[in-house]
Every structure is written in structure tokens, then in C-alpha cells.
Tab-separated table of C-alpha atoms in Angstrom:
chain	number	residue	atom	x	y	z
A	1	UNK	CA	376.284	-63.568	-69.530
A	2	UNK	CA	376.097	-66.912	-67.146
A	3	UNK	CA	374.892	-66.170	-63.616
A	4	UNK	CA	374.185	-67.861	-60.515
A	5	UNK	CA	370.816	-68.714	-60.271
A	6	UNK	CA	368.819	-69.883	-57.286
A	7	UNK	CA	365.457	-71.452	-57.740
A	8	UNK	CA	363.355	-69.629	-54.820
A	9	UNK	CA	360.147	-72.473	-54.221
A	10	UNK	CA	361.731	-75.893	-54.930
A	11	UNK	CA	358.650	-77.507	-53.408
A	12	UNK	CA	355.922	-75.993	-55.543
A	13	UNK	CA	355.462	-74.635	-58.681
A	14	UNK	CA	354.671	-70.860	-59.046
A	15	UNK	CA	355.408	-68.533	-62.420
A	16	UNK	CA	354.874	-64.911	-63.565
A	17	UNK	CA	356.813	-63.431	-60.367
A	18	UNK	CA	355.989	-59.524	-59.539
A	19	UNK	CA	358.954	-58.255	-56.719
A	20	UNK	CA	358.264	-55.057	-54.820
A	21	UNK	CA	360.771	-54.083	-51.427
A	22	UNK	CA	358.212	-53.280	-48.293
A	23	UNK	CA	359.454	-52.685	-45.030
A	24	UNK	CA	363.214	-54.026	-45.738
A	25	UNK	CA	362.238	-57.350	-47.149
A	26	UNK	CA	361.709	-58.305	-50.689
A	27	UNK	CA	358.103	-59.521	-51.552
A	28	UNK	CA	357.459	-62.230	-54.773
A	29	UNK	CA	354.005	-62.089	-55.777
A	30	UNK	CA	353.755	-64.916	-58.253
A	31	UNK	CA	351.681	-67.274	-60.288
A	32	UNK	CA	350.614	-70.281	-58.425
A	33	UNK	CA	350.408	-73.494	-61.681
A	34	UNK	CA	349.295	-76.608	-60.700
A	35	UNK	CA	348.133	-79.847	-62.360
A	36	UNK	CA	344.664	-79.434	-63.700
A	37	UNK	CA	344.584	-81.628	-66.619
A	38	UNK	CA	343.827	-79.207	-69.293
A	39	UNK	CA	345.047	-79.752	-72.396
A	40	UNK	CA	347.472	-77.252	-74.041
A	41	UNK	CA	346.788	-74.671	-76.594
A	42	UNK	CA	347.281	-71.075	-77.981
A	43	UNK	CA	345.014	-69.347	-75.566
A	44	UNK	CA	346.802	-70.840	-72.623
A	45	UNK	CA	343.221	-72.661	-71.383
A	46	UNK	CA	346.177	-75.342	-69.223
A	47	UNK	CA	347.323	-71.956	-67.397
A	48	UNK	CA	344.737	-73.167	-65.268
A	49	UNK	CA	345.618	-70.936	-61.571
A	50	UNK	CA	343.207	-70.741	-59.174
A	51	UNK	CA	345.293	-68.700	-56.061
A	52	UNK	CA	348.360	-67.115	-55.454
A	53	UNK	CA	350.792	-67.384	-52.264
A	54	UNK	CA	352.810	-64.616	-51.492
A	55	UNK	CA	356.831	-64.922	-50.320
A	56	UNK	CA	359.566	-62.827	-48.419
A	57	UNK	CA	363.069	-63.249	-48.149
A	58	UNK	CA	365.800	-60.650	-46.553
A	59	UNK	CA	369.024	-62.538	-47.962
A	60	UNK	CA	367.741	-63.205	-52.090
A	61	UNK	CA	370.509	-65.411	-53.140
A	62	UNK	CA	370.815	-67.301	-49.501
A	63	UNK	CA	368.369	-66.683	-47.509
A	64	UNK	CA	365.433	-68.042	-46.170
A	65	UNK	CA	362.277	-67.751	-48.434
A	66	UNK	CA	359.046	-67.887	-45.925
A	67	UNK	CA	355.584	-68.424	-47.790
A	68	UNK	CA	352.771	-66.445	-46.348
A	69	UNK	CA	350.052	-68.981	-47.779
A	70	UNK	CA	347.309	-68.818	-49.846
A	71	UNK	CA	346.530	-64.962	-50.051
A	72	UNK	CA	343.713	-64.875	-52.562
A	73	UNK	CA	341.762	-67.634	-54.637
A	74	UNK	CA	338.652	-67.471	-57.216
A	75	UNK	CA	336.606	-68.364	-54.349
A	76	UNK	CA	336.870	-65.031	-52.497
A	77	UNK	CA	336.007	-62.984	-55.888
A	78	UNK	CA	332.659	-62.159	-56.767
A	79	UNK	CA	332.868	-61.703	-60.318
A	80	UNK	CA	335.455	-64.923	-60.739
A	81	UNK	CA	334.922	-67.162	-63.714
A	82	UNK	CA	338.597	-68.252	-64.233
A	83	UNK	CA	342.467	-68.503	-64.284
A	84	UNK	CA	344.439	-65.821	-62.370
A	85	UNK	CA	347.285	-64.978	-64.210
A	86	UNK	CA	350.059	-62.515	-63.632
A	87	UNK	CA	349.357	-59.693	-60.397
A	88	UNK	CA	350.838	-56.982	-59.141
A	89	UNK	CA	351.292	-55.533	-55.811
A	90	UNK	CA	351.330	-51.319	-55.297
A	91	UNK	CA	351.684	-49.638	-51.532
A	92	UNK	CA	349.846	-46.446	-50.359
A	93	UNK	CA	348.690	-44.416	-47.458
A	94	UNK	CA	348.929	-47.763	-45.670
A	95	UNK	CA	347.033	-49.983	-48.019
A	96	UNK	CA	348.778	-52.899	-50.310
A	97	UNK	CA	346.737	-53.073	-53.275
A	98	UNK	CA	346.848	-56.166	-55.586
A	99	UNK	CA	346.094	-56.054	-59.038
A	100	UNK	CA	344.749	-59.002	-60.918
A	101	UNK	CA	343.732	-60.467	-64.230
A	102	UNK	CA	340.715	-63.093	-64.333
A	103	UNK	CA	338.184	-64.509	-66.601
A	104	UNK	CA	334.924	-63.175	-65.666
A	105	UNK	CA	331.787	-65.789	-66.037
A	106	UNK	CA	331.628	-64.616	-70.120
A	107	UNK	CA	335.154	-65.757	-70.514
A	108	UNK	CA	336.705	-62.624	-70.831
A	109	UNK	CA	339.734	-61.166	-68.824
A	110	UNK	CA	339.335	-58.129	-66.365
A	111	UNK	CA	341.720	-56.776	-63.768
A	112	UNK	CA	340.326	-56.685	-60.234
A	113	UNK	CA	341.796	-55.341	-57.005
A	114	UNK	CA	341.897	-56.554	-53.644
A	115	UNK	CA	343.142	-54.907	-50.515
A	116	UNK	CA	345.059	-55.520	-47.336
A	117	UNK	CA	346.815	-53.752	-44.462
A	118	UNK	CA	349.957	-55.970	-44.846
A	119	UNK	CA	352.197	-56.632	-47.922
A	120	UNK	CA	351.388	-60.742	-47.021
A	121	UNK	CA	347.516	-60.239	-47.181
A	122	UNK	CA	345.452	-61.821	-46.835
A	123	UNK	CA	343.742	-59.642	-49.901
A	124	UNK	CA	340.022	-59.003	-49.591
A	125	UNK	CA	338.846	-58.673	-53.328
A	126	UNK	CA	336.616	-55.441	-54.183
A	127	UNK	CA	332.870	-56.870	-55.592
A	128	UNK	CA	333.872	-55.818	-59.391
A	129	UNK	CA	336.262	-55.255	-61.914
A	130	UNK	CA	338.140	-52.167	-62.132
A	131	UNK	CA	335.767	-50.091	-65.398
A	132	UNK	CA	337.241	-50.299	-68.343
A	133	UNK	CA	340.167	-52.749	-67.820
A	134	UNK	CA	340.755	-55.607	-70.060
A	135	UNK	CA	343.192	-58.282	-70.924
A	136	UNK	CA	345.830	-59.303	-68.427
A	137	UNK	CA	349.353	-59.071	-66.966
A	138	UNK	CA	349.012	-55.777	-64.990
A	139	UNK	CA	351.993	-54.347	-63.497
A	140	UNK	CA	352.200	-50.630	-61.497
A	141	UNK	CA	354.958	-48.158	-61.273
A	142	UNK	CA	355.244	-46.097	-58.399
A	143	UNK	CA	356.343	-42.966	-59.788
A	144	UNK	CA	357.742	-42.188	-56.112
A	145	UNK	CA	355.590	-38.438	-56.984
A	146	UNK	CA	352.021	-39.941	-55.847
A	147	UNK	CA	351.349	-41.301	-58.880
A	148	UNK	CA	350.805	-44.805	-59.717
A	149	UNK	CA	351.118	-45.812	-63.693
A	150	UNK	CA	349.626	-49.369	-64.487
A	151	UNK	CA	350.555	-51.435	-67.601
A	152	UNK	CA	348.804	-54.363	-68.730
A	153	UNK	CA	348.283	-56.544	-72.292
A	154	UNK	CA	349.009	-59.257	-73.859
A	155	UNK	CA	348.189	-61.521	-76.852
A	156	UNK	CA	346.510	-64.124	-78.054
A	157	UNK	CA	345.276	-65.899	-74.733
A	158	UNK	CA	345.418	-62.814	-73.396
A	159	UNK	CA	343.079	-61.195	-75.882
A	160	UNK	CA	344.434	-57.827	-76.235
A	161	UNK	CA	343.845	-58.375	-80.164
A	162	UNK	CA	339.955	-58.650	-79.206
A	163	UNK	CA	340.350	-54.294	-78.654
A	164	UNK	CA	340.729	-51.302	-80.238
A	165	UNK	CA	340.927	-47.493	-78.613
A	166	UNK	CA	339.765	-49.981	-75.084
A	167	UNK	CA	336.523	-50.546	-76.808
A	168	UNK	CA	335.487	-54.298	-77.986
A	169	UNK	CA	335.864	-55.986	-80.969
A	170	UNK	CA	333.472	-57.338	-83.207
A	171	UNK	CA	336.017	-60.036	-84.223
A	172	UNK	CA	339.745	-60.501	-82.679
A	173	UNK	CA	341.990	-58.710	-85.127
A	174	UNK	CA	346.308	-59.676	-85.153
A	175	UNK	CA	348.355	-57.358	-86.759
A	176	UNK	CA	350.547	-58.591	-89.519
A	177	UNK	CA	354.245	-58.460	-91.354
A	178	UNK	CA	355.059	-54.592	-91.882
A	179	UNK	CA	351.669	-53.478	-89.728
A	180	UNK	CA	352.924	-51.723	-86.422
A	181	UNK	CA	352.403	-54.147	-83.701
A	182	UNK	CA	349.507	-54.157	-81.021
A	183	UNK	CA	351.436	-53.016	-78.015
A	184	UNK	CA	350.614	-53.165	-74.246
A	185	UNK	CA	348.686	-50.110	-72.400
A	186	UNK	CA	349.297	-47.656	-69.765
A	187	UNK	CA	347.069	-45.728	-67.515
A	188	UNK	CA	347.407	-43.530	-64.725
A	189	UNK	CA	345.958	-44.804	-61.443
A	190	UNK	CA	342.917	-42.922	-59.438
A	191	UNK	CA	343.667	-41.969	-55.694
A	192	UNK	CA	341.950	-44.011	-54.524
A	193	UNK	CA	343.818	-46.723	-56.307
A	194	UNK	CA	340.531	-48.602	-57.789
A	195	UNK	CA	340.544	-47.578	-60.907
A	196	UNK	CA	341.967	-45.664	-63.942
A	197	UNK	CA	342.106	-41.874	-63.573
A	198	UNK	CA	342.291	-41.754	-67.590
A	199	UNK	CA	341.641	-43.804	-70.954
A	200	UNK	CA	344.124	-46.202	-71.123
A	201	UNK	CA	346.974	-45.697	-73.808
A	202	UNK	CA	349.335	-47.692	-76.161
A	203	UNK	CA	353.118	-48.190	-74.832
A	204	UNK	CA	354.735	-47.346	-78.325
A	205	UNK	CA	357.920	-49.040	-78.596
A	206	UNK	CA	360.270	-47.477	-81.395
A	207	UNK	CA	363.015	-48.763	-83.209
A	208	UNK	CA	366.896	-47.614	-83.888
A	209	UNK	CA	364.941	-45.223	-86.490
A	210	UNK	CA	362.059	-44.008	-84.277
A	211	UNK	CA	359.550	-46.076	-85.916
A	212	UNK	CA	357.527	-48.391	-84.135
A	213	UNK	CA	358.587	-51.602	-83.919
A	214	UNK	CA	355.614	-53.827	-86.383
A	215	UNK	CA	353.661	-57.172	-85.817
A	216	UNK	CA	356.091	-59.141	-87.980
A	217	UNK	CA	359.225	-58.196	-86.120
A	218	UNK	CA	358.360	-60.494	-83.607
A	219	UNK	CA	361.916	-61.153	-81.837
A	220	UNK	CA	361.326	-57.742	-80.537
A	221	UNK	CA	357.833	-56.397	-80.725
A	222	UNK	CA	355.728	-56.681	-77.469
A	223	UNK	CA	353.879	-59.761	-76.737
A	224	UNK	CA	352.729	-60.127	-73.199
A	225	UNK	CA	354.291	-59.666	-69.233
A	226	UNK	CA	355.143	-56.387	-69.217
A	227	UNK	CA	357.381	-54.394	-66.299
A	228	UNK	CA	358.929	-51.321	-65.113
A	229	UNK	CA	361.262	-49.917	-63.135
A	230	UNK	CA	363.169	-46.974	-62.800
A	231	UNK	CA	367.320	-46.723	-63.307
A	232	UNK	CA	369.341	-43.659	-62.897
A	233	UNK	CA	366.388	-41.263	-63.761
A	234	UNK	CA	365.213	-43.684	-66.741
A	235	UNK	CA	362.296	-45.349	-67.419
A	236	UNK	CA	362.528	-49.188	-68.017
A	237	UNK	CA	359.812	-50.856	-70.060
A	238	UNK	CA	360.108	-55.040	-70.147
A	239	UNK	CA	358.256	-57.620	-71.441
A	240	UNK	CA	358.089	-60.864	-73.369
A	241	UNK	CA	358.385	-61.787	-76.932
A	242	UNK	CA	355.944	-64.523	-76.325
A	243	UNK	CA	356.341	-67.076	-79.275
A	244	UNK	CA	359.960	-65.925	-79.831
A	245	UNK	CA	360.649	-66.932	-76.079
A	246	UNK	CA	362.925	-63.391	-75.177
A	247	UNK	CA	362.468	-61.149	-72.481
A	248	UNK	CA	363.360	-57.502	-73.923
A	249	UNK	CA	363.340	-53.954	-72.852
A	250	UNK	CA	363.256	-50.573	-73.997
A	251	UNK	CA	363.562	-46.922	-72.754
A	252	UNK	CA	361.881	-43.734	-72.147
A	253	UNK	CA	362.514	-40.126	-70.440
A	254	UNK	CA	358.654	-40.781	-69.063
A	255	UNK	CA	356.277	-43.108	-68.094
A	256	UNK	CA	353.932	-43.028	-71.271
A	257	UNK	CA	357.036	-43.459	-73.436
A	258	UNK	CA	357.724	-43.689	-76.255
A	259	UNK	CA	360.172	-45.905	-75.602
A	260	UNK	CA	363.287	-47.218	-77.700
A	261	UNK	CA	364.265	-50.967	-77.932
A	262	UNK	CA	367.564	-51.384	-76.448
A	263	UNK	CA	367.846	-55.197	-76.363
A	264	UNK	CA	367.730	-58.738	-75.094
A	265	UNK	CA	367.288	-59.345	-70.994
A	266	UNK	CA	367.214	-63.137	-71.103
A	267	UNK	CA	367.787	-65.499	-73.795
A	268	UNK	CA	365.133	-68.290	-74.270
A	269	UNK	CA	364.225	-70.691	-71.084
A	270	UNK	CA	363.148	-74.177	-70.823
A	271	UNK	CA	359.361	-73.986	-71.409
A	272	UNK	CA	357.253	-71.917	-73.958
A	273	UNK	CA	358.139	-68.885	-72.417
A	274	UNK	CA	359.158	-66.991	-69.401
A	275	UNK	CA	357.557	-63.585	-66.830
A	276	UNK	CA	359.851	-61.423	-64.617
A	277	UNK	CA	359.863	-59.124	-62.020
A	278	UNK	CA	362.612	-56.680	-61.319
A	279	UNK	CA	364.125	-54.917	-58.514
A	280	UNK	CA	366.929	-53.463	-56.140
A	281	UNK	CA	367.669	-54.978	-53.087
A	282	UNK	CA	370.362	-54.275	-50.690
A	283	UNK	CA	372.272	-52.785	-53.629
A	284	UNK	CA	371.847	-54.675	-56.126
A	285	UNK	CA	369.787	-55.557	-58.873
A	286	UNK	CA	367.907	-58.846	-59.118
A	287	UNK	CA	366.093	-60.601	-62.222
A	288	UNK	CA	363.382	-62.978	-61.366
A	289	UNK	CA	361.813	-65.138	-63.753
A	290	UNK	CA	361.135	-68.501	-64.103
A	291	UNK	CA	361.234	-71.618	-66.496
A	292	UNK	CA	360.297	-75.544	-66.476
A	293	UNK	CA	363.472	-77.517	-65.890
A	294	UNK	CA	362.116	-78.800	-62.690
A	295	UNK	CA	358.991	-79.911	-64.409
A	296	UNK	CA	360.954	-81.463	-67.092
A	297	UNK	CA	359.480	-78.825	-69.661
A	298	UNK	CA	355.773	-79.028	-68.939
A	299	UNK	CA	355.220	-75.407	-69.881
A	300	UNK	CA	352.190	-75.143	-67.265
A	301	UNK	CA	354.363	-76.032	-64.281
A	302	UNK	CA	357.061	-73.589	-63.949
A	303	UNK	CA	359.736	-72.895	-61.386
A	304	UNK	CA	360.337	-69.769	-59.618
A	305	UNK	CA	363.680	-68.435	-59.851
A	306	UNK	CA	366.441	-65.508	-59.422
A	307	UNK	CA	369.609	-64.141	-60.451
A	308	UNK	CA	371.815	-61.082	-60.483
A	309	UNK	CA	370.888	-57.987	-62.781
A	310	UNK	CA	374.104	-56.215	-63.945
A	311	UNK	CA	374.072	-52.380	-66.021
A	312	UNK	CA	376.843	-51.363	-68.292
A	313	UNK	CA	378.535	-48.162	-68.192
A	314	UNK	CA	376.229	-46.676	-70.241
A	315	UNK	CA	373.056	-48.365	-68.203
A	316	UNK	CA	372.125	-50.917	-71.189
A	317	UNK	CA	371.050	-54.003	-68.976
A	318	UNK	CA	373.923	-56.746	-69.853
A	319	UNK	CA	372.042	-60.008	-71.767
A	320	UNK	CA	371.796	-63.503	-69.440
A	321	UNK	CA	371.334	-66.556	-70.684
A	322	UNK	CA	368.468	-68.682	-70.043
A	323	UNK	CA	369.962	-71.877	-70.114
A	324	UNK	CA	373.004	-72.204	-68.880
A	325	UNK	CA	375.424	-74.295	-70.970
């Protein structure tokens, strides 16, 4: 399907976009890339971000988009060693909670938390890592019942490969061919929204046969930038292929899953891959992603951008394309 799309921060570049509805305006928590020189390779070491800004709009397509400012940087964290990647932003009893991965000093991705009273921030960072957490790309549900569900994972530079059952690794181990595929992980959220109430667990993804989908099936197996949302009573997993460049989704009756691949969300962007956020606004439904046309393909410098969701009758999400010819 071609759709009107709207890129949302022509004068900066700014990726991985998390969308959450707070107080009747629609909040982007993105990615902020920038220019830092670092060469390109698999673990993504030229994803080099260092803050993130935080936007509103009221009007998605049309409207105004006002930036808040710098919200949060690796300056204000404690534990901070490098490269904030793809957040998330949860509300509670007050509190907006953000939810973020970063390189501690070792190298190695955690998920920290910062807190503010306002859905803009400024975020204050707590002093440590949530316990337990590991690799990146942490997105929350809220269940709308109290309870808050986060999912987080991905591969290779996100080193989800370097863990088994949440403990380390003595070596990084990939799945391969007919091996079922390393998948991303859910846990239930503490009250107090700091850490994980419970082990973390895999998001099984299952195929037209109710197996789970394997490492070599890689146009549809799980790579990285998971999501969810909720659509007439269903539970909406998303995420990226990664190498294969398509954003997919399946279902499930809860939030643990399993969950069965239904299909394709967006065909391939310009650059090596593409993040989303989803939600409802105003009554409808809104897909925001981004890719590099602005940047003239420069994979690290990626453009914000939006268009229109649209269901079928039978609530399968109908396929966009990612480059509009």
C-alpha cells in the first residue's frame, strides 16, 4: 500500500521512534544520530548516540511538531560507557519512566531508567542498571490492568546472542539454518517500575504450523526493535528483520505470547534498516519509522518519519511500502 508520509524533524536527524499519547498529545521518543566519524560495521559501533530529545505534536500529519530539547545524555548517567539506542517511555501514579539501553564502561548493554514528573523530562537517571537486564531496544506495554510488560533484544550489535536463560555467555552463540531462532524477551515490570518483577522470558514467535519460526528463516524470524500494542482485544508483537530490512508482526491472546506471524508491516527503507513506534491518535492509527533518504543513505543518519496505519476486516495490519515508487 502507498501512503502519505510526512517526515516529522526535517532539521535533525533522529531514528528508533517510541510514540505513547499523554495528556491529548502524541509524544516521539526517538534516537538522536549524529556525525561521529565512526566507521561502520556489524555491531553498529557508528550508531554512535549520545542524547535523546523528546517531541509533541496534536495534529500528526499537519501539525506543528515542538522539540522539548535535550532530555537525557551519557553525561547525566552514572554507569554510562556508551551509545543510547532505542528507549521507551511508560506513565504511572504520576511518574514518566524512561527506559534505556547503554553500554556500561565493560562494553556491554544494560537498560537503565530515569524519571520525571512530565512526559517532556527532563529525565533524572537512577545510579544503576535495572538487575538483570541486558541487551537493548526496550519497549513497555501498559496492560491498562496495572501491569507494565517490557520487551527488549536484539542481535548481533545488540548482543542478545552473548545469553542464555539471562545468564552470560562464555562465547556469543548465533543460531543457525533449521535451529529455532533466538527471539526477544519479556518481563513483567515491579511496582515500583525499576525493575523486573520476574526472570525475563523468550517471545516465541510460531509459524502457520505452530512451530517456531528458526534462525535461518530470516525474512521473518525476530531480529531486533521490538513493539506492542493492543487492537481489538489482541496482542500485537512487532519488530525488525534486521539484515532482511522488514518490519513484521505477529499475534497473541496474551502478553507472553506465543504469538503467530501474520506478515509484513513495511517493505524495505532506504538505509540498512528501519525502528517503529505505533499508536492511535485521534482515531486513527499511525506508523512511525524512519529511513535515510534525507541523508542520502548514510545508514547512521536517519530521518524521522510517519504515516497512516490501516487494519483489514479481519484486523491483519495492511503491508506499506517503504519506498515509494
Amino acid at each position: 500500500m502507498k501512503t502519505e508520509k510526512r517526515y516529522l524533524v526535517p532539521g535533525d536527524y533522529m531514528a528508533d521512534p517510541a510514540v505513547h499519547v499523554f495528556d491529548g498529545k502524541l509524544y516521539i521518543y526517538p534516537s538522536h544520530d549524529w556525525e561521529s566519524g565512526i566507521a561502520e560495521n556489524d555491531n553498529g559501533d557508528h550508531f554512535n548516540m549520545k542524547d535523546y530529545h523528546v517531541y509533541s505534536t496534536e495534529d500528526v500529519m499537519n501539525g506543528e511538531i515542538t522539540d522539548h530539547g535535550v532530555v537525557l545524555s551519557t553525561e547525566d548517567i552514572p554507569w554510562a560507557g556508551r551509545q543510547l539506542w532505542d528507549c521507551d517511555v511508560a506513565f504511572k501514579n504520576g511518574k514518566y519512566y524512561m527506559y534505556f539501553p547503554l553500554k556500561d564502561q565493560n562494553d556491554i548493554f544494560r537498560i537503565g531508567v530515569a524519571v520525571s514528573d512530565r512526559p517532556y523530562g527532563p529525565f533524572v537517571p537512577e545510579a544503576n542498571p535495572m538487575k538483570g537486564s541486558y541487551s537493548m531496544d526496550p519497549a513497555v506495554l501498559d496492560d491498562g490492568d496495572g501491569n507494565y510488560y517490557m520487551y527488549f533484544g536484539g542481535l548481533w550489535g545488540g548482543q542478545l546472542q552473548r545469553y542464555r536463560n539471562n545468564k552470560a555467555l562464555e562465547s556469543a552463540i548465533l543460531p543457525e539454518g533449521e535451529e529455532e531462532a533466538l527471539t526477544a524477551r519479556v518481563a513483567r515490570l515491579s511496582d515500583d517500575m525499576m525493575e523486573f518483577a520476574e526472570e525475563p522470558r523468550p517471545v516465541i514467535i510460531l509459524d502457520e504450523n505452530g512451530m517456531p519460526l528458526t534462525a535461518g528463516d530470516t525474512e521473518r524470524r525476530f531480529f531486533e526493535a521490538s513493539w506492542m500494542h493492543k487492537y481489538n482485544g489482541k496482542y500485537y508483537f512487532s519488530y525488525s528483520t534486521g539484515d532482511t530490512h522488514l518490519l513484521c508482526y505477529a499475534i497473541g491472546d496474551n502478553p507472553y505470547g506465543p504469538f503467530t506471524y501474520q506478515g509484513v508491516i513495511l517493505t524495505p527503507v532506504v538505509g540498512w534498516t528501519t525502528h517503529h513506534g505505533i499508536a492511535e491518535f485521534k482515531g486513527k492509527w499511525y506508523l512511525f519509522h524512519h529511513d535515510c533518504v534525507p541523508s542520502e543513505g548514510k545508514t547512521w543518519l536517519r530521518s524521522l518519519k510517519v504515516c497512516e496505519l490501516q487494519y483489514d476486516a479481519d484486523g491483519r495490519i495492511i503491508t506499506i511500502e517503504g519506498i515509494d515508487k
